[in-house]
Amino acid sequence: MYVGALELDVLLGDVHSLKQKRSAVRPVVAELRKRFEVAVAEAGHLDLHRRALIGVCAVAADAAHVNDVLDACERLVSGRPELQLLSARRRWLGPDD
């Protein structure tokens, strides 16, 4: 079993309140969950208006599949015009850990 975790630090565009932030982040989280069948949540920068940390986790029997899914998730977020991807960080857990 391989587990891959992806942390996406994003900067939001024209957002001036936490309510606007939620309305910008929630559709991204829902699309990632629906399209790629991954566990995903807003996991950081909860008190900042223009920043969000989106956490994505995928589990599979093959490490290459997990890597492909996380790559696709990163591409989806980086392709959203209302978001600017500041950084992406990956963590792995495999059968040897």
Short mmCIF file of C-alpha atoms in Angstrom, two decimals:
data_model
loop_
_atom_site.label_atom_id
_atom_site.label_comp_id
_atom_site.label_asym_id
_atom_site.label_seq_id
_atom_site.Cartn_x
_atom_site.Cartn_y
_atom_site.Cartn_z
CA MET A 1 0.00 0.00 0.00
CA TYR A 2 1.26 3.47 -0.90
CA VAL A 3 -0.05 6.71 0.56
CA GLY A 4 0.75 10.05 -0.99
CA ALA A 5 -0.07 13.39 0.59
CA LEU A 6 0.05 16.69 -1.27
CA GLU A 7 0.00 20.13 0.36
CA LEU A 8 -0.94 22.94 -1.99
CA ASP A 9 -0.30 26.47 -0.73
CA VAL A 10 -2.43 28.84 -2.79
CA LEU A 11 -2.95 32.58 -2.98
CA LEU A 12 -6.51 33.69 -3.73
CA GLY A 13 -7.34 36.58 -6.02
CA ASP A 14 -9.76 39.36 -5.08
CA VAL A 15 -10.88 38.06 -1.67
CA HIS A 16 -11.64 40.38 1.24
CA SER A 17 -13.38 38.13 3.78
CA LEU A 18 -13.34 34.59 5.08
CA LYS A 19 -16.79 34.09 3.52
CA GLN A 20 -15.41 34.96 0.08
CA LYS A 21 -12.45 32.69 0.75
CA ARG A 22 -14.76 29.76 1.52
CA SER A 23 -16.73 30.40 -1.66
CA ALA A 24 -13.49 30.27 -3.68
CA VAL A 25 -11.91 27.24 -1.98
CA ARG A 26 -14.98 25.02 -1.53
CA PRO A 27 -15.57 24.40 -5.28
CA VAL A 28 -11.91 23.46 -5.78
CA VAL A 29 -12.05 20.99 -2.89
CA ALA A 30 -15.30 19.50 -4.23
CA GLU A 31 -13.93 19.16 -7.77
CA LEU A 32 -10.75 17.43 -6.58
CA ARG A 33 -12.79 15.03 -4.46
CA LYS A 34 -15.25 14.22 -7.24
CA ARG A 35 -12.89 14.03 -10.20
CA PHE A 36 -10.01 12.10 -8.61
CA GLU A 37 -11.69 10.28 -5.68
CA VAL A 38 -9.13 11.55 -3.17
CA ALA A 39 -9.43 12.76 0.39
CA VAL A 40 -9.12 16.55 0.35
CA ALA A 41 -9.64 19.41 2.80
CA GLU A 42 -8.68 22.97 3.51
CA ALA A 43 -5.98 22.25 6.05
CA GLY A 44 -4.18 25.49 6.85
CA HIS A 45 -4.11 29.29 6.79
CA LEU A 46 -7.67 29.16 8.10
CA ASP A 47 -7.58 32.68 9.54
CA LEU A 48 -6.03 34.38 6.47
CA HIS A 49 -8.29 35.84 3.80
CA ARG A 50 -6.10 35.42 0.74
CA ARG A 51 -4.17 32.21 1.53
CA ALA A 52 -5.29 28.61 1.73
CA LEU A 53 -3.53 25.31 2.30
CA ILE A 54 -5.31 22.48 0.53
CA GLY A 55 -4.39 18.97 1.61
CA VAL A 56 -4.88 16.02 -0.76
CA CYS A 57 -4.33 12.34 0.05
CA ALA A 58 -4.40 9.32 -2.25
CA VAL A 59 -4.00 5.62 -1.47
CA ALA A 60 -3.28 2.82 -3.95
CA ALA A 61 -1.44 -0.46 -4.36
CA ASP A 62 0.93 1.10 -6.92
CA ALA A 63 3.19 4.09 -6.18
CA ALA A 64 3.09 5.22 -9.83
CA HIS A 65 -0.70 5.47 -9.70
CA VAL A 66 -0.58 7.60 -6.55
CA ASN A 67 2.01 9.84 -8.18
CA ASP A 68 -0.14 10.23 -11.32
CA VAL A 69 -3.21 11.15 -9.27
CA LEU A 70 -1.31 13.73 -7.22
CA ASP A 71 0.21 15.18 -10.41
CA ALA A 72 -3.27 15.57 -11.88
CA CYS A 73 -4.55 17.23 -8.70
CA GLU A 74 -1.64 19.69 -8.76
CA ARG A 75 -2.27 20.49 -12.44
CA LEU A 76 -5.97 21.12 -11.78
CA VAL A 77 -5.26 23.58 -8.96
CA SER A 78 -2.46 25.35 -10.86
CA GLY A 79 -4.76 25.73 -13.86
CA ARG A 80 -7.48 27.55 -11.94
CA PRO A 81 -7.43 31.25 -12.93
CA GLU A 82 -8.70 32.48 -9.54
CA LEU A 83 -5.84 30.76 -7.67
CA GLN A 84 -2.09 31.16 -7.74
CA LEU A 85 -0.20 28.04 -6.66
CA LEU A 86 2.65 29.20 -4.42
CA SER A 87 4.08 25.81 -3.51
CA ALA A 88 3.36 22.10 -3.62
CA ARG A 89 4.85 19.65 -1.14
CA ARG A 90 4.57 15.86 -1.22
CA ARG A 91 4.95 13.24 1.44
CA TRP A 92 5.03 9.48 0.96
CA LEU A 93 4.31 6.42 3.04
CA GLY A 94 5.10 3.03 1.56
CA PRO A 95 5.37 -0.62 2.61
CA ASP A 96 8.94 -0.12 3.88
CA ASP A 97 7.98 2.68 6.31
#
